[in-house]
mmCIF file of C-alpha atoms in Angstrom:
data_model
loop_
_atom_site.group_PDB
_atom_site.id
_atom_site.type_symbol
_atom_site.label_atom_id
_atom_site.label_comp_id
_atom_site.label_asym_id
_atom_site.label_seq_id
_atom_site.Cartn_x
_atom_site.Cartn_y
_atom_site.Cartn_z
ATOM 1 C CA MET A 1 62.418 126.845 82.110
ATOM 2 C CA ILE A 2 64.064 123.425 82.564
ATOM 3 C CA GLN A 3 67.486 124.827 81.653
ATOM 4 C CA LYS A 4 67.098 127.623 84.217
ATOM 5 C CA LEU A 5 66.106 125.095 86.881
ATOM 6 C CA LYS A 6 69.145 122.936 86.046
ATOM 7 C CA SER A 7 71.367 126.005 86.256
ATOM 8 C CA LEU A 8 69.968 126.892 89.685
ATOM 9 C CA VAL A 9 70.588 123.334 90.887
ATOM 10 C CA ARG A 10 74.198 123.486 89.640
ATOM 11 C CA GLN A 11 74.736 126.830 91.368
ATOM 12 C CA LEU A 12 73.448 125.380 94.616
ATOM 13 C CA PHE A 13 75.685 122.333 94.126
ATOM 14 C CA TYR A 14 78.779 124.511 93.648
ATOM 15 C CA ARG A 15 78.015 126.771 96.619
ATOM 16 C CA SER A 16 76.660 124.436 99.317
ATOM 17 C CA VAL A 17 78.606 121.636 101.000
ATOM 18 C CA VAL A 18 75.400 120.308 102.555
ATOM 19 C CA PHE A 19 73.672 120.180 99.172
ATOM 20 C CA ARG A 20 76.654 118.422 97.556
ATOM 21 C CA ASN A 21 76.683 115.829 100.334
ATOM 22 C CA GLY A 22 72.975 115.269 99.867
ATOM 23 C CA VAL A 23 73.310 114.846 96.103
ATOM 24 C CA GLY A 24 76.142 112.383 96.632
ATOM 25 C CA LEU A 25 74.147 110.353 99.143
ATOM 26 C CA ILE A 26 71.113 110.170 96.869
ATOM 27 C CA SER A 27 73.315 109.216 93.917
ATOM 28 C CA ASN A 28 74.860 106.384 95.968
ATOM 29 C CA LEU A 29 71.453 105.155 97.147
ATOM 30 C CA LEU A 30 70.156 105.103 93.574
ATOM 31 C CA GLY A 31 73.186 103.120 92.463
ATOM 32 C CA ARG A 32 74.340 105.752 89.969
ATOM 33 C CA THR A 33 77.673 106.211 91.779
ATOM 34 C CA ARG A 34 79.708 104.545 94.534
ATOM 35 C CA GLY A 35 80.982 106.140 97.719
ATOM 36 C CA THR A 36 84.589 107.332 97.582
ATOM 37 C CA GLY A 37 85.672 105.492 100.740
ATOM 38 C CA MET A 38 87.539 108.565 101.959
ATOM 39 C CA SER A 39 85.661 109.355 105.174
ATOM 40 C CA HIS A 40 88.640 108.152 107.267
ATOM 41 C CA LEU A 41 90.765 111.013 105.931
ATOM 42 C CA ASN A 42 88.751 113.549 107.938
ATOM 43 C CA SER A 43 90.578 112.276 111.041
ATOM 44 C CA TYR A 44 94.114 112.233 109.567
ATOM 45 C CA ARG A 45 96.287 115.044 110.863
ATOM 46 C CA GLU A 46 97.952 117.510 108.511
ATOM 47 C CA ASP A 47 99.930 120.447 109.932
ATOM 48 C CA ASP A 48 101.314 118.750 113.063
ATOM 49 C CA ALA A 49 101.832 115.197 111.765
ATOM 50 C CA ILE A 50 105.412 113.982 112.260
ATOM 51 C CA GLY A 51 105.542 110.198 111.815
ATOM 52 C CA PRO A 52 102.579 109.053 109.709
ATOM 53 C CA LEU A 53 101.325 110.362 106.395
ATOM 54 C CA GLN A 54 99.923 113.848 106.415
ATOM 55 C CA ARG A 55 96.253 114.015 105.448
ATOM 56 C CA ASP A 56 96.833 115.631 102.060
ATOM 57 C CA GLU A 57 99.575 113.111 101.242
ATOM 58 C CA ALA A 58 97.163 110.323 102.143
ATOM 59 C CA ILE A 59 94.597 111.869 99.792
ATOM 60 C CA ALA A 60 97.165 111.904 96.975
ATOM 61 C CA LEU A 61 98.261 108.295 97.550
ATOM 62 C CA PHE A 62 94.636 107.201 97.853
ATOM 63 C CA GLY A 63 93.985 108.721 94.440
ATOM 64 C CA ILE A 64 97.068 107.100 92.923
ATOM 65 C CA VAL A 65 96.124 103.624 94.173
ATOM 66 C CA ARG A 66 92.473 104.069 93.199
ATOM 67 C CA THR A 67 93.570 105.207 89.726
ATOM 68 C CA LEU A 68 96.220 102.531 89.085
ATOM 69 C CA ARG A 69 94.304 99.636 90.684
ATOM 70 C CA PRO A 70 97.408 97.628 91.726
ATOM 71 C CA VAL A 71 96.676 94.014 92.637
ATOM 72 C CA THR A 72 99.714 93.376 94.846
ATOM 73 C CA LEU A 73 100.887 96.111 97.206
ATOM 74 C CA VAL A 74 103.858 95.924 99.573
ATOM 75 C CA GLU A 75 104.341 98.390 102.419
ATOM 76 C CA PHE A 76 107.560 98.768 104.389
ATOM 77 C CA GLY A 77 106.671 100.503 107.655
ATOM 78 C CA PHE A 78 103.270 99.765 109.226
ATOM 79 C CA PHE A 79 103.766 102.051 112.289
ATOM 80 C CA HIS A 80 100.216 102.778 113.559
ATOM 81 C CA GLY A 81 98.456 101.567 110.417
ATOM 82 C CA HIS A 82 97.445 104.934 108.926
ATOM 83 C CA SER A 83 98.908 104.295 105.475
ATOM 84 C CA ALA A 84 97.834 100.639 105.484
ATOM 85 C CA PHE A 85 94.211 101.549 106.198
ATOM 86 C CA ASN A 86 94.348 104.280 103.568
ATOM 87 C CA PHE A 87 95.569 101.796 100.966
ATOM 88 C CA LEU A 88 92.910 99.250 101.952
ATOM 89 C CA GLN A 89 90.186 101.845 101.419
ATOM 90 C CA ALA A 90 91.561 102.682 97.969
ATOM 91 C CA MET A 91 92.280 99.117 96.798
ATOM 92 C CA SER A 92 90.039 97.018 94.595
ATOM 93 C CA ASP A 93 88.352 93.929 96.016
ATOM 94 C CA ASP A 94 90.831 91.527 94.403
ATOM 95 C CA ALA A 95 93.962 93.323 95.643
ATOM 96 C CA PHE A 96 96.247 92.325 98.519
ATOM 97 C CA LEU A 97 98.407 94.432 100.845
ATOM 98 C CA PHE A 98 101.490 92.962 102.535
ATOM 99 C CA SER A 99 102.847 95.173 105.320
ATOM 100 C CA TYR A 100 106.282 94.773 106.971
ATOM 101 C CA ASP A 101 107.376 96.069 110.371
ATOM 102 C CA ILE A 102 109.458 94.840 113.313
ATOM 103 C CA ASP A 103 108.417 97.374 115.938
ATOM 104 C CA PRO A 104 106.718 95.509 118.843
ATOM 105 C CA ASP A 105 103.934 98.082 119.125
ATOM 106 C CA SER A 106 103.262 97.895 115.384
ATOM 107 C CA ILE A 107 103.105 94.106 115.586
ATOM 108 C CA ARG A 108 100.573 94.282 118.437
ATOM 109 C CA ARG A 109 98.454 96.860 116.626
ATOM 110 C CA ALA A 110 98.410 94.905 113.376
ATOM 111 C CA LYS A 111 97.451 91.617 115.046
ATOM 112 C CA ARG A 112 94.828 93.219 117.263
ATOM 113 C CA GLU A 113 93.283 95.821 114.962
ATOM 114 C CA PHE A 114 93.765 94.689 111.353
ATOM 115 C CA THR A 115 92.040 91.308 111.306
ATOM 116 C CA PHE A 116 88.926 92.859 109.754
ATOM 117 C CA ASP A 117 90.157 92.699 106.135
ATOM 118 C CA PRO A 118 91.264 89.434 104.437
ATOM 119 C CA ARG A 119 93.134 91.490 101.829
ATOM 120 C CA PHE A 120 95.706 92.485 104.468
ATOM 121 C CA LYS A 121 98.652 90.420 105.663
ATOM 122 C CA PHE A 122 101.115 91.647 108.277
ATOM 123 C CA ILE A 123 104.686 90.342 108.131
ATOM 124 C CA GLY A 124 106.803 90.831 111.243
ATOM 125 C CA LYS A 125 110.111 91.050 109.423
ATOM 126 C CA SER A 126 112.620 93.755 108.571
ATOM 127 C CA GLN A 127 112.291 95.299 105.141
ATOM 128 C CA THR A 128 115.718 93.888 104.269
ATOM 129 C CA GLU A 129 114.394 90.377 104.897
ATOM 130 C CA PHE A 130 111.830 90.590 102.123
ATOM 131 C CA ASP A 131 111.317 87.262 100.376
ATOM 132 C CA SER A 132 108.981 86.617 97.465
ATOM 133 C CA ALA A 133 107.601 83.637 99.399
ATOM 134 C CA ASP A 134 106.177 86.151 101.912
ATOM 135 C CA ILE A 135 103.786 87.390 99.248
ATOM 136 C CA GLY A 136 103.117 84.054 97.571
ATOM 137 C CA GLY A 137 105.538 84.644 94.714
ATOM 138 C CA ARG A 138 103.392 87.448 93.320
ATOM 139 C CA MET A 139 104.754 90.210 91.114
ATOM 140 C CA ILE A 140 104.521 93.556 92.917
ATOM 141 C CA ASP A 141 102.477 96.392 91.428
ATOM 142 C CA PHE A 142 102.942 99.039 94.128
ATOM 143 C CA VAL A 143 105.564 99.503 96.876
ATOM 144 C CA PHE A 144 105.494 102.026 99.714
ATOM 145 C CA PHE A 145 108.744 102.844 101.569
ATOM 146 C CA ASP A 146 108.201 104.424 104.984
ATOM 147 C CA ALA A 147 110.235 102.348 107.436
ATOM 148 C CA ALA A 148 113.912 102.668 108.343
ATOM 149 C CA HIS A 149 114.670 105.974 106.562
ATOM 150 C CA GLU A 150 118.267 104.796 106.218
ATOM 151 C CA LEU A 151 120.102 104.747 102.911
ATOM 152 C CA ASP A 152 121.863 101.391 103.290
ATOM 153 C CA LEU A 153 118.694 99.584 104.393
ATOM 154 C CA ASN A 154 116.670 101.052 101.542
ATOM 155 C CA ILE A 155 119.348 100.076 99.024
ATOM 156 C CA ALA A 156 119.387 96.509 100.354
ATOM 157 C CA THR A 157 115.587 96.362 100.222
ATOM 158 C CA PHE A 158 115.502 97.750 96.701
ATOM 159 C CA GLY A 159 117.898 95.041 95.570
ATOM 160 C CA ARG A 160 115.620 92.356 96.975
ATOM 161 C CA ILE A 161 112.373 93.644 95.459
ATOM 162 C CA VAL A 162 113.503 94.721 91.979
ATOM 163 C CA PRO A 163 113.402 91.177 90.521
ATOM 164 C CA HIS A 164 109.802 90.888 91.728
ATOM 165 C CA LEU A 165 108.460 94.187 90.393
ATOM 166 C CA ALA A 166 105.838 94.116 87.675
ATOM 167 C CA GLU A 167 106.930 95.851 84.474
ATOM 168 C CA ASP A 168 104.857 98.956 85.222
ATOM 169 C CA ALA A 169 105.207 98.851 89.036
ATOM 170 C CA THR A 170 105.124 102.101 90.986
ATOM 171 C CA LEU A 171 107.292 102.767 94.061
ATOM 172 C CA ALA A 172 106.377 105.532 96.499
ATOM 173 C CA VAL A 173 109.022 106.747 98.968
ATOM 174 C CA HIS A 174 107.791 108.903 101.854
ATOM 175 C CA ASP A 175 109.649 111.751 103.602
ATOM 176 C CA THR A 176 111.686 112.961 100.633
ATOM 177 C CA GLY A 177 110.714 116.626 100.923
ATOM 178 C CA LEU A 178 111.970 119.657 102.829
ATOM 179 C CA TRP A 179 110.370 121.583 105.686
ATOM 180 C CA HIS A 180 110.237 125.359 105.321
ATOM 181 C CA ARG A 181 110.808 127.239 108.575
ATOM 182 C CA SER A 182 107.925 129.628 107.929
ATOM 183 C CA HIS A 183 105.421 126.780 108.374
ATOM 184 C CA PHE A 184 106.845 125.262 111.569
ATOM 185 C CA ALA A 185 104.495 124.352 114.394
ATOM 186 C CA PRO A 186 105.929 123.878 117.916
ATOM 187 C CA ILE A 187 106.365 120.148 117.258
ATOM 188 C CA HIS A 188 108.633 120.894 114.298
ATOM 189 C CA GLU A 189 110.649 123.435 116.288
ATOM 190 C CA GLN A 190 111.257 120.777 118.918
ATOM 191 C CA PHE A 191 112.238 118.195 116.309
ATOM 192 C CA THR A 192 114.840 120.466 114.725
ATOM 193 C CA LYS A 193 116.348 121.253 118.125
ATOM 194 C CA GLU A 194 116.835 117.548 118.805
ATOM 195 C CA TYR A 195 118.366 117.000 115.340
ATOM 196 C CA PRO A 196 120.127 120.316 114.560
ATOM 197 C CA GLY A 197 122.561 119.151 111.890
ATOM 198 C CA MET A 198 120.152 118.702 108.993
ATOM 199 C CA TRP A 199 119.619 122.234 107.654
ATOM 200 C CA MET A 200 120.071 122.793 103.911
ATOM 201 C CA ASN A 201 120.108 126.559 104.516
ATOM 202 C CA ARG A 202 118.631 128.945 107.085
ATOM 203 C CA ASP A 203 115.037 128.173 105.998
ATOM 204 C CA LEU A 204 114.980 124.628 104.615
ATOM 205 C CA TYR A 205 115.288 121.599 106.888
ATOM 206 C CA ILE A 206 115.947 118.016 105.747
ATOM 207 C CA HIS A 207 113.943 115.885 108.173
ATOM 208 C CA GLN A 208 114.838 112.507 106.597
ATOM 209 C CA PRO A 209 118.107 112.838 104.620
ATOM 210 C CA GLY A 210 118.370 109.081 104.103
ATOM 211 C CA GLU A 211 115.239 109.033 101.965
ATOM 212 C CA ARG A 212 116.495 111.839 99.718
ATOM 213 C CA GLN A 213 119.840 110.082 99.361
ATOM 214 C CA PHE A 214 118.011 106.888 98.424
ATOM 215 C CA ILE A 215 116.118 108.575 95.593
ATOM 216 C CA ASP A 216 119.353 110.051 94.226
ATOM 217 C CA TRP A 217 121.012 106.624 94.467
ATOM 218 C CA VAL A 218 118.195 104.931 92.520
ATOM 219 C CA VAL A 219 118.243 107.533 89.745
ATOM 220 C CA GLU A 220 122.046 107.444 89.468
ATOM 221 C CA ASN A 221 122.466 103.656 89.629
ATOM 222 C CA HIS A 222 119.250 102.572 87.923
ATOM 223 C CA PRO A 223 118.696 105.026 85.067
ATOM 224 C CA GLU A 224 115.817 102.877 83.850
ATOM 225 C CA PHE A 225 113.755 104.506 86.632
ATOM 226 C CA ASN A 226 112.206 107.952 86.484
ATOM 227 C CA ALA A 227 111.351 109.982 89.588
ATOM 228 C CA ILE A 228 108.649 112.562 90.209
ATOM 229 C CA HIS A 229 108.625 114.504 93.473
ATOM 230 C CA PHE A 230 105.519 115.561 95.375
ATOM 231 C CA HIS A 231 107.227 118.330 97.360
ATOM 232 C CA SER A 232 106.185 121.817 98.428
ATOM 233 C CA THR A 233 107.561 124.701 100.456
ATOM 234 C CA GLY A 234 104.181 126.414 100.263
ATOM 235 C CA THR A 235 103.096 124.392 103.295
ATOM 236 C CA LEU A 236 104.700 122.095 105.854
ATOM 237 C CA ARG A 237 105.051 119.008 103.679
ATOM 238 C CA HIS A 238 106.914 115.748 104.394
ATOM 239 C CA GLY A 239 106.776 114.938 100.701
ATOM 240 C CA PHE A 240 106.983 111.720 98.744
ATOM 241 C CA THR A 241 108.572 110.590 95.500
ATOM 242 C CA LEU A 242 107.234 108.185 92.899
ATOM 243 C CA LEU A 243 109.570 105.888 90.978
ATOM 244 C CA GLN A 244 108.631 103.973 87.843
ATOM 245 C CA ARG A 245 110.532 102.381 84.999
ATOM 246 C CA ARG A 246 110.796 104.689 82.009
ATOM 247 C CA ARG A 247 109.133 103.624 78.779
ATOM 248 C CA ASN A 248 108.202 105.117 75.413
ATOM 249 C CA LEU A 249 104.454 105.458 75.046
ATOM 250 C CA THR A 250 104.596 105.115 71.263
ATOM 251 C CA ASP A 251 106.403 101.741 71.176
#
């Protein structure tokens, strides 16, 4: 009888969003589990996002940060704060996020809207002006590139941060994917008309060629780094790439 009742409860859990939410809430209240901290992602745009992270990319990066638990994070490209807030929600209590941007609107937003979390520090400097003193001489565990989108600036930035990367640091570079024409919304049609010279073929569009060139440059000039690409043509995906130093797991 008890086994049948448990099976019925599991069936209800699998089939009902409302029931799952209720179970989660009760579990949190009883202290058995903690909330995921992902409620903000319900408001992140997906199909028509151009500048900031798409919602599903934010979910993936949230999971990566929550899994790796980096203590020192550096972000190049604050923009409107979407990625910064996402990282803050995923970070542990003892972690710190240092975010760089020189756009006047980004500076205003950061100073006005991001004073709520002592783990966050905004730095109004170009990514190429990175200095270890900015982050208190810390070794960096996680880096997010989403600023200039230009090869030469990314190369210069990479050269400045490499000496300050922790041995197992992870670098995430946004906008390394391709857009497939079949998934275009009007906003993407307009974008490709303004920048018509970036087609790989009749269906695949390179929206940020500098980021793709940067990944190729790192792999070719720093073979100690491996790259894994989070790309898809099964949906409209900006894409991102993770870089990490290669190592043998049996050593």
